[in-house]
Coordinates of C-alpha atoms in Angstrom, one line a residue:
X113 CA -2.0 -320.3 22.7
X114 CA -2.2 -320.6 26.2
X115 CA -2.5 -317.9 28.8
X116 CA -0.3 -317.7 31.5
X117 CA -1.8 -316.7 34.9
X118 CA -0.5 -314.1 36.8
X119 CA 0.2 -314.5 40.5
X120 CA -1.1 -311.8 42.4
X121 CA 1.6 -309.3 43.9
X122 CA 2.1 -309.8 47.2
X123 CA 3.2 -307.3 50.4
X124 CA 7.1 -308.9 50.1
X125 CA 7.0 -307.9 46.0
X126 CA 5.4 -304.1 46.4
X127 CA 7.8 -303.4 49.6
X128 CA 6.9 -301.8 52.7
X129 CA 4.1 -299.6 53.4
X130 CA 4.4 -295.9 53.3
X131 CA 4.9 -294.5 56.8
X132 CA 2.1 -292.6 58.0
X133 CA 2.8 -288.8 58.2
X134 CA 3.6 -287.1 61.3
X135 CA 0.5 -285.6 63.4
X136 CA 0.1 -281.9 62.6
X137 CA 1.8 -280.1 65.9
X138 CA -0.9 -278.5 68.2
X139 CA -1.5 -274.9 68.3
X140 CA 0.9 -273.1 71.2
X141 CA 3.7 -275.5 70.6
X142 CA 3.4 -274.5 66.6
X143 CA 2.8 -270.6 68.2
X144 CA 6.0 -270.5 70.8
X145 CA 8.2 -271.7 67.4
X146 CA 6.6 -269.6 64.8
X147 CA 7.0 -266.6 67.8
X148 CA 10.6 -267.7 68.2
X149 CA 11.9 -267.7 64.8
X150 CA 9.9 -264.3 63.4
X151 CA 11.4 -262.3 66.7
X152 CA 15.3 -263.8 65.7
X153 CA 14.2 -262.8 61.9
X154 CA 13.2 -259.1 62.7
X155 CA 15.7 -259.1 66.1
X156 CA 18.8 -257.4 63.0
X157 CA 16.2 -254.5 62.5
X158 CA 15.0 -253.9 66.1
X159 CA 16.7 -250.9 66.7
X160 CA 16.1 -249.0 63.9
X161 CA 12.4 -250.1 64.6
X162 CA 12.2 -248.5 67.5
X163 CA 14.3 -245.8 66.8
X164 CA 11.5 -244.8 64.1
X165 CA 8.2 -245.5 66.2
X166 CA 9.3 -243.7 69.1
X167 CA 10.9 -240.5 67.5
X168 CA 7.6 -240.1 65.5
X169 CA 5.6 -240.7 68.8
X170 CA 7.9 -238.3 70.3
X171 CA 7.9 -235.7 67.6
X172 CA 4.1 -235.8 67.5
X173 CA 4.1 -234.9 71.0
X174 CA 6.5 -231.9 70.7
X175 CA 4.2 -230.5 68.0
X176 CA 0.9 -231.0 69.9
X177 CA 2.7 -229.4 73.1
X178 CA 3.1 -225.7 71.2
X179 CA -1.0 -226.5 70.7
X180 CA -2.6 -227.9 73.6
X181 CA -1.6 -226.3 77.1
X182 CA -0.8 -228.3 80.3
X183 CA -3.4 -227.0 82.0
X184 CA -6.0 -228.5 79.9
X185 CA -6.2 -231.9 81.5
X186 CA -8.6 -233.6 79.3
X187 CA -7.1 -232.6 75.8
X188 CA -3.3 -233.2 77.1
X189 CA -4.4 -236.9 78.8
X190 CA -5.6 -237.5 75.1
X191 CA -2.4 -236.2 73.4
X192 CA -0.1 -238.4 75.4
X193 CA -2.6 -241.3 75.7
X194 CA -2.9 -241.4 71.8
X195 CA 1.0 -240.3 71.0
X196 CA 1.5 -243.8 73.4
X197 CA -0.7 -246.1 71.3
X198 CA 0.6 -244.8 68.1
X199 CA 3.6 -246.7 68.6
X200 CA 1.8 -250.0 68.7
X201 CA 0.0 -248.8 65.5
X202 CA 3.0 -248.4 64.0
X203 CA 4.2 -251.5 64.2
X204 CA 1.3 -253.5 64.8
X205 CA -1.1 -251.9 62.2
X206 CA 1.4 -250.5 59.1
X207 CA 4.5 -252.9 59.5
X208 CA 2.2 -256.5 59.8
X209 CA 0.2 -254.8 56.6
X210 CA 3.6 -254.7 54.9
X211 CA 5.1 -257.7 56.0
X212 CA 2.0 -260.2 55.3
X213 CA 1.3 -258.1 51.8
X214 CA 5.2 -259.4 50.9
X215 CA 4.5 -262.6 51.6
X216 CA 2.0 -262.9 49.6
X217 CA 3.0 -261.2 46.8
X218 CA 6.1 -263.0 47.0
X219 CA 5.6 -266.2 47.1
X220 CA 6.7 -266.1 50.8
X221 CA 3.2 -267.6 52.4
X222 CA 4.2 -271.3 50.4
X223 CA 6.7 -272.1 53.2
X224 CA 4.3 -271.6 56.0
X225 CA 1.9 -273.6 53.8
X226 CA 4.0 -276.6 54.0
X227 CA 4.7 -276.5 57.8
X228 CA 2.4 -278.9 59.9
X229 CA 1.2 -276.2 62.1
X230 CA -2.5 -274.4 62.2
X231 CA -3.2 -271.3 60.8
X232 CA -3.7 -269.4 63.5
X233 CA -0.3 -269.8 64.5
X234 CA 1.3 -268.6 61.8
X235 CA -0.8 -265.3 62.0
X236 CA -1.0 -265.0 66.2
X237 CA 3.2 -265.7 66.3
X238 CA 4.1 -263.2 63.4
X239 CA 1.8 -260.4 65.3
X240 CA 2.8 -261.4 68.3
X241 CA 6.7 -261.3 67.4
X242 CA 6.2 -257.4 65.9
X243 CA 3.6 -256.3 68.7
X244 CA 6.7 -257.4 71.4
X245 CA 9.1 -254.4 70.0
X246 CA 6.2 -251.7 70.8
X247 CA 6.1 -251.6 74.5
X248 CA 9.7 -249.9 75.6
X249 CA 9.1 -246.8 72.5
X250 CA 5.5 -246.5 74.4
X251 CA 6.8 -246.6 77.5
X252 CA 9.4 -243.8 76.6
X253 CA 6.6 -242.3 74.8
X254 CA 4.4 -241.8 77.7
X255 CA 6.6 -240.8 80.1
X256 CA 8.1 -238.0 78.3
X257 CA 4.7 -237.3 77.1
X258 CA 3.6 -236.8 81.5
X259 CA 6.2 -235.1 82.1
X260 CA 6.0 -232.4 79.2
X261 CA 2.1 -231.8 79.9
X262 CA 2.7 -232.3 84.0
X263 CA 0.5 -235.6 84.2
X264 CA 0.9 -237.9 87.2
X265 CA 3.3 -241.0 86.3
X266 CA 2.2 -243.2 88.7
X267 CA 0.0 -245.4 86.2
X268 CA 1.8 -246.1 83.3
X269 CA 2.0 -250.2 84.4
X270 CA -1.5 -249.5 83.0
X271 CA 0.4 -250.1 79.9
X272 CA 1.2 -254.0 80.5
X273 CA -2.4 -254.5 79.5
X274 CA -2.9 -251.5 77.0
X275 CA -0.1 -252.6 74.4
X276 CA -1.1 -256.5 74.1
X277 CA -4.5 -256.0 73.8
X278 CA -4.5 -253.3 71.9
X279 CA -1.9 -255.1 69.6
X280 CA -3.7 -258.0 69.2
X281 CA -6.1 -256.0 67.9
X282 CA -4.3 -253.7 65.6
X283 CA -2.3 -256.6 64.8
X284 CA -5.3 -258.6 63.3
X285 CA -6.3 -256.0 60.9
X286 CA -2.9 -255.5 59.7
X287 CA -2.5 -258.9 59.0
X288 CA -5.6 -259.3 57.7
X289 CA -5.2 -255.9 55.5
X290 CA -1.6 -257.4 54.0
X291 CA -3.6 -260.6 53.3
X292 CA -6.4 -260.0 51.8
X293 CA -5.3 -256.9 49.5
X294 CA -4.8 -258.2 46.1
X295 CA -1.1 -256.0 45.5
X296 CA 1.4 -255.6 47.9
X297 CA 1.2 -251.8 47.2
X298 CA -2.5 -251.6 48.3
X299 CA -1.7 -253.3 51.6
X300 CA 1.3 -250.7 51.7
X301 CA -1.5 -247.9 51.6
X302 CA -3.7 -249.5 53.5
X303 CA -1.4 -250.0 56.5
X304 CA -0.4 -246.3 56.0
X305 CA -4.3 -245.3 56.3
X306 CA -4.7 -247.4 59.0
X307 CA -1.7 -245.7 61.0
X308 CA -3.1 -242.5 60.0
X309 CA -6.6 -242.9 61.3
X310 CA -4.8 -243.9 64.4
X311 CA -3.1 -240.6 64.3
X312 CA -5.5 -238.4 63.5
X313 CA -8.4 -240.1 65.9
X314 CA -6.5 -241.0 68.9
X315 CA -4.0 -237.7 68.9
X316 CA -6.4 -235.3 69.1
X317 CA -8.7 -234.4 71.5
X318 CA -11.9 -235.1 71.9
X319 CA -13.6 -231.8 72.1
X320 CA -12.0 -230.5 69.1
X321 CA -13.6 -233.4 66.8
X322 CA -16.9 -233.0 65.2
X323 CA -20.0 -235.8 65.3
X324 CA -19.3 -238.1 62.4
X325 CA -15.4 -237.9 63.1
X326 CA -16.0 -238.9 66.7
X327 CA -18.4 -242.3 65.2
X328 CA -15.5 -243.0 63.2
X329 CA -13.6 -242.8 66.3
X330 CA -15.7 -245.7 68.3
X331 CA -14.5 -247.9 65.2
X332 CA -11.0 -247.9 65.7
X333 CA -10.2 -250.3 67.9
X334 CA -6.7 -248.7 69.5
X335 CA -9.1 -246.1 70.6
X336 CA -10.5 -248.0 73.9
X337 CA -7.1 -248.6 74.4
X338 CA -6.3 -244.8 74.6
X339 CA -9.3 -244.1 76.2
X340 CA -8.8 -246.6 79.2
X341 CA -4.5 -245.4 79.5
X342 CA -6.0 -241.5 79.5
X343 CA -8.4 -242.2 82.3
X344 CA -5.5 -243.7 84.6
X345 CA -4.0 -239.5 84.2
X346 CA -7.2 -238.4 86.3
X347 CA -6.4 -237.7 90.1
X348 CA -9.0 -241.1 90.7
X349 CA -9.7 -243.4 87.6
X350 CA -12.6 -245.1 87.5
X351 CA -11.5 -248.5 87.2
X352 CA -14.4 -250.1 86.1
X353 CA -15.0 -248.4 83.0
X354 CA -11.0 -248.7 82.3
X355 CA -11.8 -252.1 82.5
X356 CA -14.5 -251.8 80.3
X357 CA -12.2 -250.4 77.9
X358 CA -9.4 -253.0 78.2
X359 CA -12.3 -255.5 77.5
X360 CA -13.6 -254.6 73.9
X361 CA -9.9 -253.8 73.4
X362 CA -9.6 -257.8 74.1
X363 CA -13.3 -258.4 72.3
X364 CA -12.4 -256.4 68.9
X365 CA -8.6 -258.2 68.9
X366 CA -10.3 -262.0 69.1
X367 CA -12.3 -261.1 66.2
X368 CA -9.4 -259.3 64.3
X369 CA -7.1 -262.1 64.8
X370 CA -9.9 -264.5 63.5
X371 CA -10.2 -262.7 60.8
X372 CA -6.5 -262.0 59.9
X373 CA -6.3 -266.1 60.4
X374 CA -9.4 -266.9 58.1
X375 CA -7.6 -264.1 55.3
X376 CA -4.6 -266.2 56.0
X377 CA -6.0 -270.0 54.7
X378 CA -7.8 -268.0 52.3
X379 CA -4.1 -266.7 50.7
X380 CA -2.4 -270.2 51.2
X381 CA -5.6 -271.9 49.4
X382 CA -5.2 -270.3 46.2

């Protein structure tokens, strides 16, 4: 019996060559779209968005009004100063939580895993899409708030630095909060705490809180950003240590965002 000898197979017999796959796209083109499409997905429920942040800003300031006098410069500067950032914790803290815990309970984080973009995009667009609805309710928020406790209104462009930073980092340790919790309904109640440490350490003044509440205080990160928007109320802010402020705002939301990006591959990987 003889055996027949095989030809080997040639490029013409196995076809062409696969195409190589497309470079992954670089990080602030992949940002811009991600930015793009999240702020036309959330766009239908803007309204009602900030319809509810400001009139919970608002009403918080009504109720601290029939507690702390005008008079008392320090304690109303740190009423309307935290009443202002509550908004961006609103958003930026409790609704990211939400939102990335529903992805990822859902199944929702698979179609960002298949898109060529870096991980930090995903993350920095979706915060950066639900930070962008805070600043006209904080705005609103802190102008009513100066006029009902009769503080000067001549700073509040203070606020075009105090809601991204502070956003960014609220905004990391939402995302990171809905990411990493194992149930959507713990990142539900964590975003909630979150909001309500925000509330109860940047609403009320400083001289009413005890020791240990006050080192709790220096951990939140929205609370530089109250501190530096309370200090532009005084007659001559000291701009250097406003500056100060704005700058571990900036510090802490780097870190937060690396984090919530880190949680982020973490979710996709597994």
């Amino acid at each position: 019996m003889t055996l027949l000898s095989v030809p080997p197979r040639t490029a013409a017999d196995t076809g062409p060559a696969p195409a190589p796959l497309a470079p992954a796209a670089r990080l602030l083109p992949a940002l811009a779209a991600v930015y793009r499409a999240q702020l036309a997905r959330a766009r239908v429920a803007r309204i009602p968005l900030l319809f509810v942040a400001t009139f919970q800003s608002l009403g918080i300031l009504v109720m601290m009004r029939g507690v702390v006098d005008p008079g008392q410069n320090s304690a109303a500067r740190s009423v309307v100063a935290g009443s202002s950032v509550l908004v961006v914790a609103f958003v930026a803290l409790n609704l990211l939580a939400q939102y990335f815990g529903k992805l990822r309970a859902t199944g929702g984080l698979d179609h960002y895993a298949t898109l060529p973009v870096p991980a930090a995009s995903v993350v920095l667009g979706a915060a950066g899409a639900y930070a962008s609805f805070t600043l006209p309710g904080t705005v609103v928020t802190a102008a009513v708030g100066a006029v009902m406790f009769g503080l000067p209104l001549g700073q509040l462009w203070v606020l075009l630095a105090v809601v991204p930073l502070a956003g960014a980092a609220l905004s990391g340790l939402g995302a990171a909060c809905g990411l990493l919790a194992p149930r959507q309904e713990i990142a539900t109640m964590l975003g909630q705490l979150g909001m309500s440490a925000a509330l109860l350490l940047g609403v009320l003044p400083v001289d009413h809180l005890p020791q240990p509440v006050l080192w709790l205080r220096d951990l939140l990160p929205s609370t530089y950003g109250v501190e530096a928007f309370a200090r532009t109320f005084t007659a001559d802010p000291d701009w250097a240590v406003v500056v100060g402020d704005l700058a571990v705002c900036a510090g802490v939301g780097v870190l937060s965002l690396a984090l919530a990006t880190w949680a982020y591959r973490r979710a996709v990987s597994r």
